Coordinates of C-alpha atoms and ligand atoms in Angstrom, one line a residue:
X7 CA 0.0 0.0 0.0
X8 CA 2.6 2.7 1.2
X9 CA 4.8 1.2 -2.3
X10 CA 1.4 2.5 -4.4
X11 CA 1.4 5.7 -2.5
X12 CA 5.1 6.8 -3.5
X13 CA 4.4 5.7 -7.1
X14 CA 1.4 7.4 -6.7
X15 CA 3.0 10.9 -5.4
X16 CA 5.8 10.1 -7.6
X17 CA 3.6 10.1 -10.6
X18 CA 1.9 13.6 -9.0
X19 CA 4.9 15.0 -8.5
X20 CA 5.8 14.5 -12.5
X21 CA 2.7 16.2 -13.7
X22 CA 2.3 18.4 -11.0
X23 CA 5.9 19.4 -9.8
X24 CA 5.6 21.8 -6.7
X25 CA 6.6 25.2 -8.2
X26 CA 6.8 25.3 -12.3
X27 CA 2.9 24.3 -13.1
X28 CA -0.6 25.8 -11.9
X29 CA -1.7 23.9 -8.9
X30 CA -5.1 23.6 -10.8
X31 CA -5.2 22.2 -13.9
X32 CA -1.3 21.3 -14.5
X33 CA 0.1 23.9 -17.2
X34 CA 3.3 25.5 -17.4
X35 CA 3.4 29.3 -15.7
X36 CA 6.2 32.1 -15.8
X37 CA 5.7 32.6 -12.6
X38 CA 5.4 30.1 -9.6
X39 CA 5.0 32.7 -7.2
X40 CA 1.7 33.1 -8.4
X41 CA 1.2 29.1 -8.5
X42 CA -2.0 29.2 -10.9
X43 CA -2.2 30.3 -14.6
X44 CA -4.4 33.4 -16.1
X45 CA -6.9 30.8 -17.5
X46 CA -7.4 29.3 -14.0
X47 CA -7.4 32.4 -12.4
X48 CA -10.4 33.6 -14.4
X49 CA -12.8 31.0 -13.2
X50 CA -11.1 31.5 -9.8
X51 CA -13.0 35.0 -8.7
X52 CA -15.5 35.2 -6.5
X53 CA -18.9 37.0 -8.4
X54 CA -18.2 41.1 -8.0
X55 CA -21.6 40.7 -6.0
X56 CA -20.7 41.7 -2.4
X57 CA -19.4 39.6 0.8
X58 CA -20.6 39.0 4.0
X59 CA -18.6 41.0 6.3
X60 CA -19.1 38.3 9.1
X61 CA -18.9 35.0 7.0
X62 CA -17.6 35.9 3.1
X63 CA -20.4 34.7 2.0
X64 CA -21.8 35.8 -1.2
X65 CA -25.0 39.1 -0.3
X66 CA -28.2 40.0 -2.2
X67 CA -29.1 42.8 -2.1
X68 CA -27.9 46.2 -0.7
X69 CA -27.3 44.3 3.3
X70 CA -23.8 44.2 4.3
X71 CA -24.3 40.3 6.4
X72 CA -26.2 37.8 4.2
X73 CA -29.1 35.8 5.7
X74 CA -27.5 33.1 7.5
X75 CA -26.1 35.4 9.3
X76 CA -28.8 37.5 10.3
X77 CA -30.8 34.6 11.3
X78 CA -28.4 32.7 13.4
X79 CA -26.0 34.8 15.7
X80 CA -22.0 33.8 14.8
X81 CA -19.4 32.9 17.6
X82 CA -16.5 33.6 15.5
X83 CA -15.8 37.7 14.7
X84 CA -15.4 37.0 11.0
X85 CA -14.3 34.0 8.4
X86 CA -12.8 34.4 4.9
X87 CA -11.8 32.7 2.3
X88 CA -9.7 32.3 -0.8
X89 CA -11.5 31.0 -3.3
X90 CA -15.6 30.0 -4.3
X91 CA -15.4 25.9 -4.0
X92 CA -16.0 25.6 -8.0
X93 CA -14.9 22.0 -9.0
X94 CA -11.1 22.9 -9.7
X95 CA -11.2 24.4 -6.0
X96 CA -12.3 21.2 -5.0
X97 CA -10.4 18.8 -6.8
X98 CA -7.3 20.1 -5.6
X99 CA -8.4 19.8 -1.8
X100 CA -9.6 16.1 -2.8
X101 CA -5.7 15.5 -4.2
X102 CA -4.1 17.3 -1.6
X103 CA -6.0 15.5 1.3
X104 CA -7.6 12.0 -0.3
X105 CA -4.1 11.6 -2.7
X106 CA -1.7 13.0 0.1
X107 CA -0.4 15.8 -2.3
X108 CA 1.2 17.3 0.4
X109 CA 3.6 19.7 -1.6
X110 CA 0.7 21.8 -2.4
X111 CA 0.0 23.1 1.3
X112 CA 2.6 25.6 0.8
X113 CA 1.5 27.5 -2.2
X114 CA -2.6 27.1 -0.7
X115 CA -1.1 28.7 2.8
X116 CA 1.2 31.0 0.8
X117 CA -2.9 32.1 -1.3
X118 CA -4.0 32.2 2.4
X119 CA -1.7 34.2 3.4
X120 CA -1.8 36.5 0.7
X121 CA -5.5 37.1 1.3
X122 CA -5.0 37.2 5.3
X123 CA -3.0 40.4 4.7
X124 CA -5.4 42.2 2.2
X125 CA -8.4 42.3 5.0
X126 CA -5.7 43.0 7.7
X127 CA -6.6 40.2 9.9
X128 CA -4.4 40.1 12.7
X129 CA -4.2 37.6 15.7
X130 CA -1.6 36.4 18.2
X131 CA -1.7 32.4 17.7
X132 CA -2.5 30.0 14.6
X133 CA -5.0 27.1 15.0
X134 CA -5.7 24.5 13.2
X135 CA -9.0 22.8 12.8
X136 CA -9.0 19.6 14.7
X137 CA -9.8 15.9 13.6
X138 CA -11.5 13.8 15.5
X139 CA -9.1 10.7 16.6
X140 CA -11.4 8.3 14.4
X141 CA -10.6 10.7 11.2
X142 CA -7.2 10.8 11.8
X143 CA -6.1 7.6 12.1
X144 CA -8.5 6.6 8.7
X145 CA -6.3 9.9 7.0
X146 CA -2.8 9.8 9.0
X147 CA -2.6 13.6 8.8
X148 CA -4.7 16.6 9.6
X149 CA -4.8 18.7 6.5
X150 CA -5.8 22.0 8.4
X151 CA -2.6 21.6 10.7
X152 CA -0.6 21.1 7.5
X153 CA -1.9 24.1 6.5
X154 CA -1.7 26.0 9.6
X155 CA 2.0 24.9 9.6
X156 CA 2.9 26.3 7.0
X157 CA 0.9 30.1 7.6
X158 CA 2.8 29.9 11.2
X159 CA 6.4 29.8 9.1
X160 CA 4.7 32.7 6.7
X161 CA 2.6 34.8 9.2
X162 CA 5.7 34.6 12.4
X163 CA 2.8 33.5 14.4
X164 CA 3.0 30.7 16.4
X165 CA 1.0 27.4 15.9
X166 CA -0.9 25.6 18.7
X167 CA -2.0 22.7 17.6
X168 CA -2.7 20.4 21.1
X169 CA -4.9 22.9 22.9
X170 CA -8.3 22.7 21.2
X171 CA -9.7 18.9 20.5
X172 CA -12.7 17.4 18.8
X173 CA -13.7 15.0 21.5
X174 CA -17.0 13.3 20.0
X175 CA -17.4 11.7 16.8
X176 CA -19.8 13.2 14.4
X177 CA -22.4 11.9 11.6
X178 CA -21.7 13.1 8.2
X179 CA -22.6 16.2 7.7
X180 CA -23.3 16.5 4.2
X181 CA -27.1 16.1 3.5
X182 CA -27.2 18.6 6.6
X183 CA -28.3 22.4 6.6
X184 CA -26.6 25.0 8.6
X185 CA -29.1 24.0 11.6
X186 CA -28.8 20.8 12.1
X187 CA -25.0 20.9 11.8
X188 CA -24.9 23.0 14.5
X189 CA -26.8 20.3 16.3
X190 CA -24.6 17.6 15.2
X191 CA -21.9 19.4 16.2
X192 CA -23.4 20.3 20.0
X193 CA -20.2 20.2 22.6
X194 CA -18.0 18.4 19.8
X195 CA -15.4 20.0 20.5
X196 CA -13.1 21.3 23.5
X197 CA -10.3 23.7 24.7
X198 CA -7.8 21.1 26.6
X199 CA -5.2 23.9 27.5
X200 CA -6.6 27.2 28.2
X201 CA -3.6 28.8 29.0
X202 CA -2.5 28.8 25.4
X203 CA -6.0 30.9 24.0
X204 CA -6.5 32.7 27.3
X205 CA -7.3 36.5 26.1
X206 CA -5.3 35.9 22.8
X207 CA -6.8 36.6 19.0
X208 CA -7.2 32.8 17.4
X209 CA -6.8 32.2 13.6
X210 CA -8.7 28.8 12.8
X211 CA -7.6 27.0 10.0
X212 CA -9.4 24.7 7.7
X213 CA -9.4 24.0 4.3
X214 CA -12.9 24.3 3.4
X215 CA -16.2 26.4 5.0
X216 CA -19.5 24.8 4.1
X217 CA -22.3 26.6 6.2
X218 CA -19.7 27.7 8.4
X219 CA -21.4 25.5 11.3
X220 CA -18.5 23.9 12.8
X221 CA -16.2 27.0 12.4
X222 CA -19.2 28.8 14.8
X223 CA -19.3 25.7 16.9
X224 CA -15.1 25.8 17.6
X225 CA -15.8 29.2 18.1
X226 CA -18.3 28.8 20.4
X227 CA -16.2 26.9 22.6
X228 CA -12.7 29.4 22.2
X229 CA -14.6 32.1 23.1
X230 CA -14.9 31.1 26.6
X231 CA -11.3 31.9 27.0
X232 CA -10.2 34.0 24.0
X233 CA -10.5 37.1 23.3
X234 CA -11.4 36.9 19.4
X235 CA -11.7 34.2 16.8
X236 CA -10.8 34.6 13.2
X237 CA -11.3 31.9 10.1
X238 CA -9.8 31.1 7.4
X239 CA -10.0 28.7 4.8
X240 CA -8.7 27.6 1.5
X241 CA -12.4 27.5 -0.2
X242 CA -15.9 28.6 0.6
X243 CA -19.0 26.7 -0.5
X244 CA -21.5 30.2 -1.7
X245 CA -24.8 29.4 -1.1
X246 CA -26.5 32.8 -3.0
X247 CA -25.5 32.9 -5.8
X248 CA -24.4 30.8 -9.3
X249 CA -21.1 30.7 -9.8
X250 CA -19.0 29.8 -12.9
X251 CA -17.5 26.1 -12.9
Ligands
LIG29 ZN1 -4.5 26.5 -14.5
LIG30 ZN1 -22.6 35.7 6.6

């Protein structure tokens, strides 16, 4: 098995080599600082209809919050994201976490980054989302602290990744609405050293937001000892509007 999975990376690595081609669809670019190509980043941006100041959600309308939002109060004091989850936003989270193409958490932390620094976020400690123990041993690594290791080298902020634990195994969550989520996801989850988030500004990372239930549910549970709680994630899942795939 671990034989297939180095052929398997070693075949990834050919057509995908970490720096020269776009980390969505494969094709040579001039520069690899940028990491994706000008085709790619054309179906990459978000509608120019407005974002949720709370959640980055896509707004209707002339409101500044969207709906969710308004109807069900938010733990966390505001979540963004890269990129809409389009299908070539989601089939590189499905290589880098189902095909362990690990190489490309640098260049999604370095887009994280990048986009942490144009809303001038700024917090004291990194955090990444946790896995239950039953998902981790099935995946062998947490993609959000992958992530979150690699913003900690790019932010010089440090990473605190045994301090906040998800403590009950969940159901599936995705025939769920933002509701019941947040029902599934009732005392999931649990600050196991509160001297490292006492009064301090918390970035949570993850690599997707869906309804953005389970970031407000780790929120939930920060806030008892921090001071603020900030999201971010590679991809966002829009629910307002229709987006190009
Ligand atoms: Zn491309
Ligand atoms: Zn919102």
């Amino acid at each position: 098995m671990k034989t297939l999975k180095k052929f398997w990376n070693w075949i990834l690595e050919i057509f995908f080599p970490s720096n020269l081609k776009c980390i969505f669809c494969g094709r040579d670019i001039p520069d690899p600082e940028v990491c994706y190509c000008e085709d790619c980043a054309e179906k990459l941006i978000f509608d120019s209809q407005k974002r949720c100041k709370l959640c980055d959600d896509v707004v209707l309308g002339d409101s500044t919050i969207c709906d969710n939002c308004k109807s069900h109060h938010k733990n966390f004091d505001r979540a963004i994201s890269v990129f809409p989850y389009i299908d070539i936003v989601k089939n590189v989270i499905l290589r880098f976490k189902d095909s362990n193409a690990k190489y490309l958490a640098p260049h999604m932390a370095k887009l994280m980054f990048n986009r942490l620094r144009q809303e001038n976020i700024d917090f004291d400690v990194i955090l990444p989302m946790p896995l239950s123990k039953k998902s981790f041993a099935k995946r062998k690594f947490n993609q959000a602290q992958l992530l979150a290791e690699n913003l900690s080298i790019l932010c010089k902020k440090p990473i605190e990744a045994n301090c906040f634990e998800k403590i009950k195994e969940t159901k599936h969550q995705k025939e769920l609405g933002f509701f019941d989520r947040q029902k599934n996801l009732n005392k999931a989850f649990k600050v196991t050293d509160k001297s490292k988030v006492l009064n301090k500004r918390i970035l949570l990372v993850d690599d997707i937001m869906t309804t953005g239930a389970t970031a407000n549910e780790c929120a939930k549970e920060l806030k008892k000892y921090a001071d603020k709680v900030f999201v971010i994630t590679f991809a966002r899942k829009l629910s307002n509007t229709k987006i190009k795939k």
